[in-house]
Amino acid sequence: MNKILIIEDEKPIAELLKYGLEKEGFRAFVALTGKDGLNLMEKEHPDVILLDLMLPDVDGLSICKTVTMNKNIPIIIVSARNDQVDKLIGLEYGADDYITKPFDIREVILRIKSILRRIQKTMDAEVTAEVLTVGSLVMDIQKHEVTKDGEIIELTPKEFLLLETLMRKNGKVLTRAELLEKVWEFEYLGDTRTVDIHIQRLRKKLKDDKLIVTVFGVGYKIQS
Ligand code: CA
């Protein structure tokens, strides 16, 4: 469930936003001052912040600056100040969007959803664009490709996943049981020889006996 922090000193507006967001399935938190807002942000780690600019204790713009410099939390400014300069400064300070009061709650929800969608897209792209390396061994997760000294190594899906699991641990030992669980899920649980056979095949394909190390009585690790 996505969390939204509302920093807004006008209680009726804050309550309206909270009600509308919760009806839409968000978890909403209200802070009536800038200071409370920053405290709640530390405590709840919201996904998006709705920020009023005119607050009793601090200027919303300074909150905007503080948040965007230190955190990776998108901000939507919700302000009565329908001022082109404020809007520009807000966006310059790192706010993602700017909504003018009076607002339509449906519009606020649409903007939040659009930001969340964009974040999800970026996160997906980061995951798939990942490249793992150990020495001259390179694994490109997105391309599903492994190279060693620049040469492509053809691996079966299980071999690929086994190698990926070892590479993600980067030098730390994995027991045979852990590898079985991670690579084969539970289909072969109990038969740790499956792991040994695949490790032997990997070593052969990588033309390297030293890269994947047998830790006697424990399991395997990979190191350059
Ligand atoms: Ca206000």
Coordinates of C-alpha atoms and ligand atoms in Angstrom, one line a residue:
M1 CA 0.0 0.0 0.0
N2 CA 1.5 3.3 -1.0
K3 CA 1.9 5.9 1.7
I4 CA 1.1 9.6 1.1
L5 CA 2.2 12.3 3.5
I6 CA 0.0 15.4 3.5
I7 CA 1.7 18.5 4.9
E8 CA -1.0 21.1 5.2
D9 CA -2.0 23.4 8.0
E10 CA -5.6 24.0 7.0
K11 CA -7.3 21.1 8.7
P12 CA -10.4 20.8 6.6
I13 CA -8.2 20.6 3.4
A14 CA -5.9 18.1 5.0
E15 CA -8.8 15.9 6.1
L16 CA -10.4 16.1 2.7
L17 CA -7.2 15.0 1.1
K18 CA -6.7 12.2 3.6
Y19 CA -10.3 11.0 3.1
G20 CA -10.1 11.0 -0.7
L21 CA -6.7 9.2 -0.7
E22 CA -7.8 6.5 1.7
K23 CA -10.9 5.9 -0.3
E24 CA -8.6 5.3 -3.2
G25 CA -6.6 2.7 -1.2
F26 CA -3.6 4.8 -0.1
R27 CA -2.4 5.2 3.4
A28 CA -2.5 8.9 4.3
F29 CA -0.8 10.8 7.1
V30 CA -1.4 14.4 8.0
A31 CA 1.0 16.9 9.4
L32 CA -0.3 20.3 10.3
T33 CA 3.1 22.0 10.5
G34 CA 6.3 21.7 8.5
K35 CA 8.2 20.4 11.5
D36 CA 5.7 17.6 12.1
G37 CA 5.8 16.9 8.4
L38 CA 9.6 16.3 8.4
N39 CA 9.2 14.1 11.6
L40 CA 6.5 12.1 10.0
M41 CA 8.5 11.7 6.8
E42 CA 11.4 10.2 8.8
K43 CA 9.0 7.9 10.7
E44 CA 6.7 6.7 7.8
H45 CA 8.9 6.9 4.7
P46 CA 6.1 8.0 2.4
D47 CA 6.1 7.3 -1.3
V48 CA 4.8 10.8 -2.2
I49 CA 4.5 14.1 -0.2
L50 CA 1.7 16.6 -0.8
L51 CA 3.1 19.9 0.3
D52 CA 1.4 23.2 1.1
L53 CA 3.6 26.2 0.6
M54 CA 2.1 28.5 3.2
L55 CA 2.7 26.8 6.6
P56 CA 2.7 28.3 10.0
D57 CA 6.2 27.5 11.0
V58 CA 8.4 27.2 7.9
D59 CA 8.1 28.0 4.2
G60 CA 7.0 25.0 2.2
L61 CA 9.7 25.7 -0.3
S62 CA 12.4 25.2 2.3
I63 CA 10.8 21.8 3.1
C64 CA 10.8 21.1 -0.5
K65 CA 14.5 21.9 -0.8
T66 CA 15.4 19.8 2.4
V67 CA 13.5 16.8 1.2
T68 CA 14.7 16.7 -2.4
M69 CA 18.3 17.2 -1.3
N70 CA 18.3 14.4 1.2
K71 CA 15.6 12.0 0.2
N72 CA 14.3 10.4 -2.9
I73 CA 10.7 11.2 -2.2
P74 CA 8.6 12.9 -4.9
I75 CA 6.7 16.1 -3.9
I76 CA 3.5 17.5 -5.3
I77 CA 3.1 21.1 -4.2
V78 CA -0.6 21.9 -3.4
S79 CA -0.8 25.6 -3.0
A80 CA -3.2 28.5 -3.0
R81 CA -0.4 30.6 -4.3
N82 CA -1.2 30.5 -8.0
D83 CA 2.1 32.2 -8.8
Q84 CA 4.2 31.3 -11.8
V85 CA 7.3 32.2 -9.8
D86 CA 6.5 29.9 -6.9
K87 CA 5.7 27.1 -9.4
L88 CA 9.0 27.6 -11.1
I89 CA 11.0 27.7 -7.8
G90 CA 9.1 24.7 -6.5
L91 CA 10.0 22.7 -9.6
E92 CA 13.5 24.0 -9.5
Y93 CA 13.8 22.9 -5.8
G94 CA 12.9 19.4 -7.0
A95 CA 9.1 19.2 -6.6
D96 CA 7.6 16.9 -9.1
D97 CA 4.3 18.6 -9.7
Y98 CA 2.3 21.6 -8.7
I99 CA -1.4 21.7 -8.1
T100 CA -3.3 25.0 -7.4
K101 CA -6.0 25.3 -4.8
P102 CA -8.9 24.9 -5.0
F103 CA -8.3 21.4 -6.4
D104 CA -10.3 18.5 -7.6
I105 CA -9.4 15.5 -5.4
R106 CA -9.6 13.3 -8.5
E107 CA -6.9 15.4 -10.2
V108 CA -4.7 15.0 -7.1
I109 CA -5.1 11.2 -7.2
L110 CA -4.3 11.1 -10.9
R111 CA -1.1 13.1 -10.4
I112 CA -0.1 10.8 -7.6
K113 CA -0.7 7.7 -9.6
S114 CA 1.2 9.1 -12.5
I115 CA 4.2 9.7 -10.3
L116 CA 4.0 6.3 -8.8
R117 CA 3.8 4.7 -12.2
R118 CA 6.9 6.6 -13.3
I119 CA 8.8 5.4 -10.2
Q120 CA 7.8 1.9 -10.9
K121 CA 9.0 2.1 -14.4
T122 CA 12.4 3.5 -13.3
M123 CA 12.7 0.7 -10.8
D124 CA 11.9 -2.0 -13.3
A125 CA 14.5 -0.5 -15.7
E126 CA 17.1 -0.5 -13.0
V127 CA 16.5 -4.1 -12.1
T128 CA 16.7 -5.4 -15.7
A129 CA 19.7 -3.2 -16.7
E130 CA 21.8 -4.8 -14.0
V131 CA 25.2 -6.2 -14.8
L132 CA 27.2 -8.4 -12.4
T133 CA 30.9 -8.9 -12.6
V134 CA 33.4 -11.1 -10.9
G135 CA 36.9 -10.7 -12.3
S136 CA 36.6 -11.1 -16.1
L137 CA 33.3 -12.8 -15.7
V138 CA 30.4 -10.5 -16.7
M139 CA 26.7 -11.3 -16.4
D140 CA 24.2 -9.0 -18.1
I141 CA 20.8 -9.8 -16.5
Q142 CA 18.8 -7.9 -19.2
K143 CA 20.5 -9.6 -22.1
H144 CA 20.6 -12.9 -20.3
E145 CA 24.2 -13.1 -21.4
V146 CA 27.4 -14.3 -19.7
T147 CA 30.8 -13.5 -21.0
K148 CA 34.3 -14.4 -19.7
D149 CA 37.2 -12.5 -21.1
G150 CA 34.8 -11.2 -23.7
E151 CA 33.7 -14.6 -24.9
I152 CA 30.1 -15.6 -24.7
I153 CA 29.4 -18.6 -22.5
E154 CA 26.2 -20.5 -23.3
L155 CA 24.3 -21.6 -20.2
T156 CA 21.1 -23.4 -19.5
P157 CA 18.5 -21.5 -17.5
K158 CA 19.4 -23.4 -14.3
E159 CA 23.1 -22.9 -14.8
F160 CA 22.5 -19.2 -15.4
L161 CA 20.4 -18.9 -12.2
L162 CA 23.0 -20.9 -10.2
L163 CA 25.8 -18.6 -11.5
E164 CA 23.7 -15.5 -10.9
T165 CA 23.0 -16.6 -7.3
L166 CA 26.7 -17.2 -6.6
M167 CA 27.7 -13.9 -8.3
R168 CA 25.1 -11.9 -6.3
K169 CA 26.7 -13.3 -3.1
N170 CA 30.0 -12.0 -4.4
G171 CA 32.5 -14.1 -2.4
K172 CA 30.2 -15.3 0.4
V173 CA 29.6 -19.0 0.8
L174 CA 26.2 -20.5 -0.1
T175 CA 25.4 -24.0 1.2
R176 CA 24.1 -26.6 -1.1
A177 CA 20.7 -26.4 0.5
E178 CA 20.6 -22.7 0.0
L179 CA 21.5 -23.1 -3.7
L180 CA 18.9 -25.8 -4.1
E181 CA 16.2 -23.6 -2.6
K182 CA 17.2 -20.5 -4.6
V183 CA 17.8 -22.2 -8.0
W184 CA 15.5 -25.2 -8.0
E185 CA 13.0 -23.8 -5.5
F186 CA 11.8 -27.0 -3.9
E187 CA 11.6 -29.4 -6.8
Y188 CA 14.8 -31.3 -5.9
L189 CA 15.1 -30.6 -2.2
G190 CA 17.1 -33.2 -0.5
D191 CA 19.3 -34.2 -3.5
T192 CA 22.3 -31.9 -3.1
R193 CA 24.2 -33.8 -5.7
T194 CA 22.2 -31.8 -8.3
V195 CA 24.1 -28.8 -7.1
D196 CA 27.5 -30.5 -7.4
I197 CA 26.7 -31.7 -10.9
H198 CA 25.7 -28.3 -12.1
I199 CA 28.7 -26.7 -10.5
Q200 CA 31.0 -29.1 -12.3
R201 CA 29.2 -28.3 -15.6
L202 CA 29.6 -24.5 -14.9
R203 CA 33.3 -24.9 -14.2
K204 CA 33.7 -26.8 -17.5
K205 CA 31.8 -24.2 -19.5
L206 CA 33.7 -21.3 -17.8
K207 CA 37.0 -23.2 -18.5
D208 CA 38.0 -22.3 -15.0
D209 CA 38.4 -24.5 -11.9
K210 CA 39.3 -21.8 -9.5
L211 CA 36.5 -19.3 -10.0
I212 CA 33.9 -21.3 -8.2
V213 CA 35.4 -22.5 -5.0
T214 CA 34.3 -25.6 -3.0
V215 CA 34.2 -24.8 0.7
F216 CA 34.7 -28.2 2.2
G217 CA 31.7 -29.4 4.2
V218 CA 29.8 -26.1 3.6
G219 CA 29.1 -25.3 -0.1
Y220 CA 30.3 -23.0 -2.8
K221 CA 31.4 -19.5 -3.3
I222 CA 32.6 -17.5 -6.3
Q223 CA 35.7 -15.3 -6.2
S224 CA 38.1 -13.8 -8.8
Ligands
CA1 CA -1.5 26.8 4.3

